[in-house]
PDB file of C-alpha atoms in Angstrom:
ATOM      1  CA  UNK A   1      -3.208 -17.398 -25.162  1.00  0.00           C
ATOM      2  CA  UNK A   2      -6.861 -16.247 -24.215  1.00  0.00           C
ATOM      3  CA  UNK A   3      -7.247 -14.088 -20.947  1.00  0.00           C
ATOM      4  CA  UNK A   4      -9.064 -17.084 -19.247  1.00  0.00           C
ATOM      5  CA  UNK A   5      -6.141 -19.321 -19.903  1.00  0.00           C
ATOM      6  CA  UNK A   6      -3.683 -16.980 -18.806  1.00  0.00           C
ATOM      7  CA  UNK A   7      -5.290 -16.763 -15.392  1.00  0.00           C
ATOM      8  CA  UNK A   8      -5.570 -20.082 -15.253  1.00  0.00           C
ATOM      9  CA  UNK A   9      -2.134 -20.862 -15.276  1.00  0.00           C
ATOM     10  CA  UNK A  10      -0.905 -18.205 -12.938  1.00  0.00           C
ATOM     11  CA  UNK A  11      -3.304 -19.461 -10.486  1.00  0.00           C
ATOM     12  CA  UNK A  12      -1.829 -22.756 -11.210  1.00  0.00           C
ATOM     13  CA  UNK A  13       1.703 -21.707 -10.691  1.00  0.00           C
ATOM     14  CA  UNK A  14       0.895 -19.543  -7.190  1.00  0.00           C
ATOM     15  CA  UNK A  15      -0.849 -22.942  -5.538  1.00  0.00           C
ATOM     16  CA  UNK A  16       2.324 -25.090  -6.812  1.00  0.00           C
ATOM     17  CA  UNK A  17       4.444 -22.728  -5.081  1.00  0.00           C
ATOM     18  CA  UNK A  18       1.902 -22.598  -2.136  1.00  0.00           C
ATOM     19  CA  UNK A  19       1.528 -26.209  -1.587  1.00  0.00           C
ATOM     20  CA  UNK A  20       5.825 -26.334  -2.325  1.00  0.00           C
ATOM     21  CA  UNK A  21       6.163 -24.132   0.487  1.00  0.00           C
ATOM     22  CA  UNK A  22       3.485 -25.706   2.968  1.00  0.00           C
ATOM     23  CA  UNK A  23       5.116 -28.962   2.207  1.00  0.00           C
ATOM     24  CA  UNK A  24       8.688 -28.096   2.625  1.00  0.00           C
ATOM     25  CA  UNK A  25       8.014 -25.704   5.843  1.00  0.00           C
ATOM     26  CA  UNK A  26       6.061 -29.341   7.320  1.00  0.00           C
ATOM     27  CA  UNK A  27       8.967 -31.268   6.766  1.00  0.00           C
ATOM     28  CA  UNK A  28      12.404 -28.880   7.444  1.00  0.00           C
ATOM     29  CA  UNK A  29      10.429 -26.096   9.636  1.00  0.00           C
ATOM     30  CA  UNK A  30      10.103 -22.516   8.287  1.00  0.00           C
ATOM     31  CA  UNK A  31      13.434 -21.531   8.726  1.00  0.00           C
ATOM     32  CA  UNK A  32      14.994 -24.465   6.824  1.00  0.00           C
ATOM     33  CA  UNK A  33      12.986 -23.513   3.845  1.00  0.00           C
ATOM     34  CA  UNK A  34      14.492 -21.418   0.964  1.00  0.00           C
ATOM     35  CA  UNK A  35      13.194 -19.265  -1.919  1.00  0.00           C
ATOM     36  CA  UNK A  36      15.262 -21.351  -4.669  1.00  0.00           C
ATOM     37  CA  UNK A  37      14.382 -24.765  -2.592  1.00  0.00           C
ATOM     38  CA  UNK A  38      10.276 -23.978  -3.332  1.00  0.00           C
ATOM     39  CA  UNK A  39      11.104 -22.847  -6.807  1.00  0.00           C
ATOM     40  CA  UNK A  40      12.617 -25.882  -7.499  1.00  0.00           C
ATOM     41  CA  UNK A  41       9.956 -28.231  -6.156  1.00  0.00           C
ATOM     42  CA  UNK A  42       7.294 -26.199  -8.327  1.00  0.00           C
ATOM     43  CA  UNK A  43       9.332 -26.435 -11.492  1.00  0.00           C
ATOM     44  CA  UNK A  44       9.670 -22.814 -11.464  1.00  0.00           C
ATOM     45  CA  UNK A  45      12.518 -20.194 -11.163  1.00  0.00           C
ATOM     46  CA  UNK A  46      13.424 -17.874  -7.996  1.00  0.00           C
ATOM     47  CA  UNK A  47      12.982 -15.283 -10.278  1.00  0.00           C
ATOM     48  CA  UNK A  48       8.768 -16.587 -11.219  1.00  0.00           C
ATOM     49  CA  UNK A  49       8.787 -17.311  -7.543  1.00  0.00           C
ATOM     50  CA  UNK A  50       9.034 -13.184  -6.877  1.00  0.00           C
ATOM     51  CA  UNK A  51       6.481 -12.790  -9.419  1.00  0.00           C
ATOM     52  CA  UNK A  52       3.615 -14.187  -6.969  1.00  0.00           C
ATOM     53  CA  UNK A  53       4.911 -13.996  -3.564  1.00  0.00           C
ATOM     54  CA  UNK A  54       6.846 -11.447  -1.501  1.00  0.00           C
ATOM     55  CA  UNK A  55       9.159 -13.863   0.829  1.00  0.00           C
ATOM     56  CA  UNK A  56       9.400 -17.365   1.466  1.00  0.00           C
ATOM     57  CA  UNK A  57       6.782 -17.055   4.644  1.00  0.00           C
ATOM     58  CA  UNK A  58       4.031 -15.187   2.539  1.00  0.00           C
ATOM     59  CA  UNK A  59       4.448 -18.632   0.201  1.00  0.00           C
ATOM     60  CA  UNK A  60       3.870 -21.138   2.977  1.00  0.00           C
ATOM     61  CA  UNK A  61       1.122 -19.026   4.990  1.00  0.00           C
ATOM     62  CA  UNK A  62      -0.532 -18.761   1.099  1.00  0.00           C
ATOM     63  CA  UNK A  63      -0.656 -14.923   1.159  1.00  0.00           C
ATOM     64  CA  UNK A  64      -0.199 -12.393  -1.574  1.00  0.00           C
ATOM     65  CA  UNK A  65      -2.200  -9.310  -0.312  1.00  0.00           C
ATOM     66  CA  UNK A  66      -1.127  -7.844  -4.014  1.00  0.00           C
ATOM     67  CA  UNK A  67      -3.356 -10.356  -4.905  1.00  0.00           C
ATOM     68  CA  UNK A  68      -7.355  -9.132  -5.543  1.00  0.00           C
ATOM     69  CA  UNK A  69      -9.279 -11.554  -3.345  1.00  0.00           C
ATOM     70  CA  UNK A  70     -11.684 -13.891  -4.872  1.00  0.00           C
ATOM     71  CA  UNK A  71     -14.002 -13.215  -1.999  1.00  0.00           C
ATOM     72  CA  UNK A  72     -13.187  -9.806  -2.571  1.00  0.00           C
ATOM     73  CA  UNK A  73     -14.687 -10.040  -6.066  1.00  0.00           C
ATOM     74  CA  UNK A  74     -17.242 -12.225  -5.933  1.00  0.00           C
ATOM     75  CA  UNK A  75     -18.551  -9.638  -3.403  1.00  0.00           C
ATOM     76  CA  UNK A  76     -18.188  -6.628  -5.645  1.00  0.00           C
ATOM     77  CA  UNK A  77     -20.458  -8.481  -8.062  1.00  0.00           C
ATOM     78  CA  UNK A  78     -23.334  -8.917  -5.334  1.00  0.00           C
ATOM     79  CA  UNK A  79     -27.166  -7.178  -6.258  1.00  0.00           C
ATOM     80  CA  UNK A  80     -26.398  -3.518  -5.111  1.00  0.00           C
ATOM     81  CA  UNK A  81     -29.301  -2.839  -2.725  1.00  0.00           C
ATOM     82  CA  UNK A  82     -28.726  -6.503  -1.033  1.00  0.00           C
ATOM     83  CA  UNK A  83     -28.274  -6.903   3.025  1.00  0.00           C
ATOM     84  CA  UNK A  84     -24.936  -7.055   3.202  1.00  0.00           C
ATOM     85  CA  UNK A  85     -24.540 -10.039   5.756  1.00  0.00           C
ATOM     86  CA  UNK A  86     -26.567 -11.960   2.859  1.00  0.00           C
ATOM     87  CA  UNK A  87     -23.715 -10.835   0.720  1.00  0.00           C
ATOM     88  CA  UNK A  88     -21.848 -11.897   2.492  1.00  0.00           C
ATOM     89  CA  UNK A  89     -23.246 -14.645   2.638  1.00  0.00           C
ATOM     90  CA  UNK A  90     -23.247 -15.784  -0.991  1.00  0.00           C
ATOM     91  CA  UNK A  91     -19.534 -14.392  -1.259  1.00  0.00           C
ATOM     92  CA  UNK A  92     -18.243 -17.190   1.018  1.00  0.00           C
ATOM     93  CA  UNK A  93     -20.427 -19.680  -0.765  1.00  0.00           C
ATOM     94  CA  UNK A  94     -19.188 -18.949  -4.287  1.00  0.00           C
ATOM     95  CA  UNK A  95     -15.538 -19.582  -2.996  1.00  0.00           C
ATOM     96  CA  UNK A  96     -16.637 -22.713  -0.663  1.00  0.00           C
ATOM     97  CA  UNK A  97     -15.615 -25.638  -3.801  1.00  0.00           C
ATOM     98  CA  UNK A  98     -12.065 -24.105  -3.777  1.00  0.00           C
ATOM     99  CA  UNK A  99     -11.429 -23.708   0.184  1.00  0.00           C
ATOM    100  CA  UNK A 100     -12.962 -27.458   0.307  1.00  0.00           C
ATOM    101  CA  UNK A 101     -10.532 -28.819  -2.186  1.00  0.00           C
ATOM    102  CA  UNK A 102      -7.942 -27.137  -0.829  1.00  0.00           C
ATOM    103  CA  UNK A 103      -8.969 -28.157   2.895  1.00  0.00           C
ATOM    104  CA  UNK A 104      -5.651 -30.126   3.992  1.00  0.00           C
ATOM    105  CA  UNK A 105      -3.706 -27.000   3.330  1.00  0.00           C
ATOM    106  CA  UNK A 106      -5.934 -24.703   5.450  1.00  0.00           C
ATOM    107  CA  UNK A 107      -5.546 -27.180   8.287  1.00  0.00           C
ATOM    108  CA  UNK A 108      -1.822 -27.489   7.620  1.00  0.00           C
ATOM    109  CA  UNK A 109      -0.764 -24.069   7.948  1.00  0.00           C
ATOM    110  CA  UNK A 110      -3.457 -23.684  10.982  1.00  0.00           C
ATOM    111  CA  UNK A 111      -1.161 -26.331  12.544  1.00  0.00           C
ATOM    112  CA  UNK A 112       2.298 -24.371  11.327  1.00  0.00           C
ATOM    113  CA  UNK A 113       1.183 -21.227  12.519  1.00  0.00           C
ATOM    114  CA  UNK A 114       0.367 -22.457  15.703  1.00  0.00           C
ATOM    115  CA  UNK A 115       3.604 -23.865  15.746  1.00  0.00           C
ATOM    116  CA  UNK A 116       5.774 -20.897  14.756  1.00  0.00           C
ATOM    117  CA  UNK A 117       5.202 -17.126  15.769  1.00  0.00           C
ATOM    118  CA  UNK A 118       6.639 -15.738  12.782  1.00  0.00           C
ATOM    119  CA  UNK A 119       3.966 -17.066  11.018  1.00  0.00           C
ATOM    120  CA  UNK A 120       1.551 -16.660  12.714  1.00  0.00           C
ATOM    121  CA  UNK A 121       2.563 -12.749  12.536  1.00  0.00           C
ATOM    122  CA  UNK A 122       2.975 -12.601   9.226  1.00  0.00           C
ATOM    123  CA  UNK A 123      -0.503 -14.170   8.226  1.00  0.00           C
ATOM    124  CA  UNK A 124      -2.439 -12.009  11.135  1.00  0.00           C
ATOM    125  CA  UNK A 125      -0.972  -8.809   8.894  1.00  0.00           C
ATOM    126  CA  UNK A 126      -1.752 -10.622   5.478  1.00  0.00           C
ATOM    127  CA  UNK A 127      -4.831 -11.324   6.534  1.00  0.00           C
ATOM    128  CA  UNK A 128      -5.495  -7.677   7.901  1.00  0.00           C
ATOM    129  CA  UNK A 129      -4.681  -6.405   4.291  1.00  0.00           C
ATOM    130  CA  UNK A 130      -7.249  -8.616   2.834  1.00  0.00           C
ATOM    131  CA  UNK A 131     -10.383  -8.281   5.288  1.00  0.00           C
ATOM    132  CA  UNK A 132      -9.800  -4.411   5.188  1.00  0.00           C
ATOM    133  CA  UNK A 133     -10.715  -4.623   1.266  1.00  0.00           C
ATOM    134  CA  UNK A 134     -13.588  -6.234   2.362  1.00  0.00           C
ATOM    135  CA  UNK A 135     -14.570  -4.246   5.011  1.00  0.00           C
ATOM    136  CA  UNK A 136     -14.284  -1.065   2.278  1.00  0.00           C
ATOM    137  CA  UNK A 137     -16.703  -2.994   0.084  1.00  0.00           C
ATOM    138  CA  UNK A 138     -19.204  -3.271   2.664  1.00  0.00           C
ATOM    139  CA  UNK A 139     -18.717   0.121   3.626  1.00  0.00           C
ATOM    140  CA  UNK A 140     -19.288   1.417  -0.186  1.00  0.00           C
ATOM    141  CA  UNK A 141     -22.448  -1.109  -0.425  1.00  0.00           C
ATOM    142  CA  UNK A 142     -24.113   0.075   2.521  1.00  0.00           C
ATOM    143  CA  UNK A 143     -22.780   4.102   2.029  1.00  0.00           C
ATOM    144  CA  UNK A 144     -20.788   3.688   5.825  1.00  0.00           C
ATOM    145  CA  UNK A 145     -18.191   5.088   6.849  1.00  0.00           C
ATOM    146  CA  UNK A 146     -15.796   2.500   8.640  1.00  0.00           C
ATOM    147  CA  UNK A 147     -13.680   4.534  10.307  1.00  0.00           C
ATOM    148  CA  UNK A 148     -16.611   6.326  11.859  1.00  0.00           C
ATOM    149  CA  UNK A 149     -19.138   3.280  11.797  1.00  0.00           C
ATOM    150  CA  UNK A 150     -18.141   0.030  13.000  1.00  0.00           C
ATOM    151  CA  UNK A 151     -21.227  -1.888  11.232  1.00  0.00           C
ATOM    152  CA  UNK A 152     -18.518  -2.249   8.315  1.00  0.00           C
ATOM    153  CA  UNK A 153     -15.919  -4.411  10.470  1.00  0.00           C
ATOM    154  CA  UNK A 154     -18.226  -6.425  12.616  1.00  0.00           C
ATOM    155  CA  UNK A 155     -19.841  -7.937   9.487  1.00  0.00           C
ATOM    156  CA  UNK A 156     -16.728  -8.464   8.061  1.00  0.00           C
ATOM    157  CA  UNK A 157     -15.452 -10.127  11.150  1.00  0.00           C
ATOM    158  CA  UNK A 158     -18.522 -11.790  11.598  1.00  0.00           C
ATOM    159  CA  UNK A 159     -17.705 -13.778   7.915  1.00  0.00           C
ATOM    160  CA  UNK A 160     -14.484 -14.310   8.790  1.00  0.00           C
ATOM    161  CA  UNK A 161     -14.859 -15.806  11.844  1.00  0.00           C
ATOM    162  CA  UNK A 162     -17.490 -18.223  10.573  1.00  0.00           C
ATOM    163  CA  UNK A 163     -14.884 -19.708   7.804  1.00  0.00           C
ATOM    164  CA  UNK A 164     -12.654 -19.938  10.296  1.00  0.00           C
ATOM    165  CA  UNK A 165     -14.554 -22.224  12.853  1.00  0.00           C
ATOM    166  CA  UNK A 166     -16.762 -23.481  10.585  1.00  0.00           C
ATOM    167  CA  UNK A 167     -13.494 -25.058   8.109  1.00  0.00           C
ATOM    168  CA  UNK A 168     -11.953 -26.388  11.585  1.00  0.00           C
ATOM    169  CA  UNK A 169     -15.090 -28.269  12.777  1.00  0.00           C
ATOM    170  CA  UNK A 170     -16.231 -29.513   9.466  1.00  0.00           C
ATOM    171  CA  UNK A 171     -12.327 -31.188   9.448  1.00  0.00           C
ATOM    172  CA  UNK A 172     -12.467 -32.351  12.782  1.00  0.00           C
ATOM    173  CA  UNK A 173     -15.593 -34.207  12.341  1.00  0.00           C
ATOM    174  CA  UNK A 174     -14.290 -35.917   9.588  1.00  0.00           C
ATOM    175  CA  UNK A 175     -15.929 -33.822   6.373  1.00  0.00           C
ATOM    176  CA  UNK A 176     -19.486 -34.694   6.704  1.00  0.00           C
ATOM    177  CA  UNK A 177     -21.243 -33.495   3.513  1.00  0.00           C
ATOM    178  CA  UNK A 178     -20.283 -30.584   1.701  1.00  0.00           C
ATOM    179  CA  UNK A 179     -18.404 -27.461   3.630  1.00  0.00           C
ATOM    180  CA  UNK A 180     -20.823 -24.949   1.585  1.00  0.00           C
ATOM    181  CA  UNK A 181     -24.174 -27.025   3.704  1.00  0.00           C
ATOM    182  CA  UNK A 182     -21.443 -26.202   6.873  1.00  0.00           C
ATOM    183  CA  UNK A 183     -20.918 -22.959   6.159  1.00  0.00           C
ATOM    184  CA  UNK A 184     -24.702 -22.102   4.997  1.00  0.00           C
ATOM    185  CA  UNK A 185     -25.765 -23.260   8.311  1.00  0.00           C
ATOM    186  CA  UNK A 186     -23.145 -20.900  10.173  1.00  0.00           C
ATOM    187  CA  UNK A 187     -25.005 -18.362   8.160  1.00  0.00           C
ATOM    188  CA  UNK A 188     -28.108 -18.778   9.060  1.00  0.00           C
ATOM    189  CA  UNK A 189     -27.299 -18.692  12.700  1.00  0.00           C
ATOM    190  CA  UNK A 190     -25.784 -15.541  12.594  1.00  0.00           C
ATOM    191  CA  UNK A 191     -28.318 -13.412  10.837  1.00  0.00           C
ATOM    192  CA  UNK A 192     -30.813 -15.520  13.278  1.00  0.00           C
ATOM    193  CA  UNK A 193     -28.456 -13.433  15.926  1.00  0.00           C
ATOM    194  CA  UNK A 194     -27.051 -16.961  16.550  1.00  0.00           C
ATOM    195  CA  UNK A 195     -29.445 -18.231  19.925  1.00  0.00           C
ATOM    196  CA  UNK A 196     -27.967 -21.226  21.617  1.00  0.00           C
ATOM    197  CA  UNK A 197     -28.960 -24.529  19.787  1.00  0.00           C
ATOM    198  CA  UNK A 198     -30.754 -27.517  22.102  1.00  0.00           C
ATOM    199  CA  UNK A 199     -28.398 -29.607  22.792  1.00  0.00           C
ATOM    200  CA  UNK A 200     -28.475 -33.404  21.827  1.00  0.00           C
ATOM    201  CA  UNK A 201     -29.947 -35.789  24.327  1.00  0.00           C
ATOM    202  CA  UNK A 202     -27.270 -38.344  25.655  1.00  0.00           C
ATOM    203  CA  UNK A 203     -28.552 -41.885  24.505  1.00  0.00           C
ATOM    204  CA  UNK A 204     -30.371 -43.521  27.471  1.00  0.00           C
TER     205      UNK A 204
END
């Protein structure tokens, strides 16, 4: 089996166990859920289920912060030398096709962890893990510091934040066009040090 393939297929296998775990946690609540109950529904063992995820709550809030992020790479691979919002910038674009096929499970667990604390605890540290790689990265690109220069974390957060919204409005209004237009646009505004759009005239 090639290296490619390999990959392939443990990606496949962490998103069935995902998606097992997002589904069951929907239906039974988190605390009805079990590590052998998502195993079975991906067709895997409890045993493979401990190869990709930690607990049964890092399955359904999709976190594995032993995991390299593909944000995380796709950054590394960025022009040294470029502004680092702009790579940013492409980062979040290169990963746009997978968050958009994958957008009823962002909103889902938006709605669980809204729903239940624990959750919403556990993906808040998760998450920390994950942005603090990135914030690293930005600090080796641009040669700061971040625990003495905050330029680091407020571009990082500045990302973040803008996949955040940006997936929630673009799924409220129904998906119109392509998330990576959505999120290009959220872009734009923020290295344009985001001044307040004109808002639409009312009909009549």
């Amino acid at each position: 089996m090639t290296e490619g393939l390999r990959e392939r297929k443990k990606a496949e296998t962490r998103l069935a166990l995902s998606s097992a775990a997002l589904r069951l946690a929907e239906q039974l609540g988190p605390d009805g859920v079990t590590v052998e109950a998502i195993a079975e529904a991906a067709g895997v063992s409890p045993r493979t289920f401990f190869n990709y995820f930690s607990s049964k709550d890092d399955a359904i809030v999709g976190i594995n912060p032993s995991d390299p992020s593909q944000m995380l790479e796709d950054l590394a691979r960025r022009p040294a030398g470029e502004p680092p919002l702009a790579s940013l910038r492409a980062a979040t674009l290169a990963v746009a096709g997978r968050l958009e096929a994958h957008a009823d499970d962002l909103v889902a667990r938006d709605h669980l962890v809204q729903r239940y604390p624990s959750l919403a605890v556990r993906r808040t540290a998760g998450y920390a893990v994950m942005e603090q790689a990135l914030v690293e990265e930005i600090g080796r690109r641009t040669g700061l510091d971040p625990a003495r220069d905050p330029y680091p974390a407020l571009a990082v957060a500045a990302a973040i934040a803008a996949i955040r919204v940006v997936v929630a409005v673009w799924h409220d209004q129904d998906r119109p066009g392509p998330l990576a237009d959505a999120l290009a646009a959220a872009f734009d505004q923020i290295a344009a040090g985001l001044p307040a759009p004109v808002p639409a005239l009312s009909p009549g």
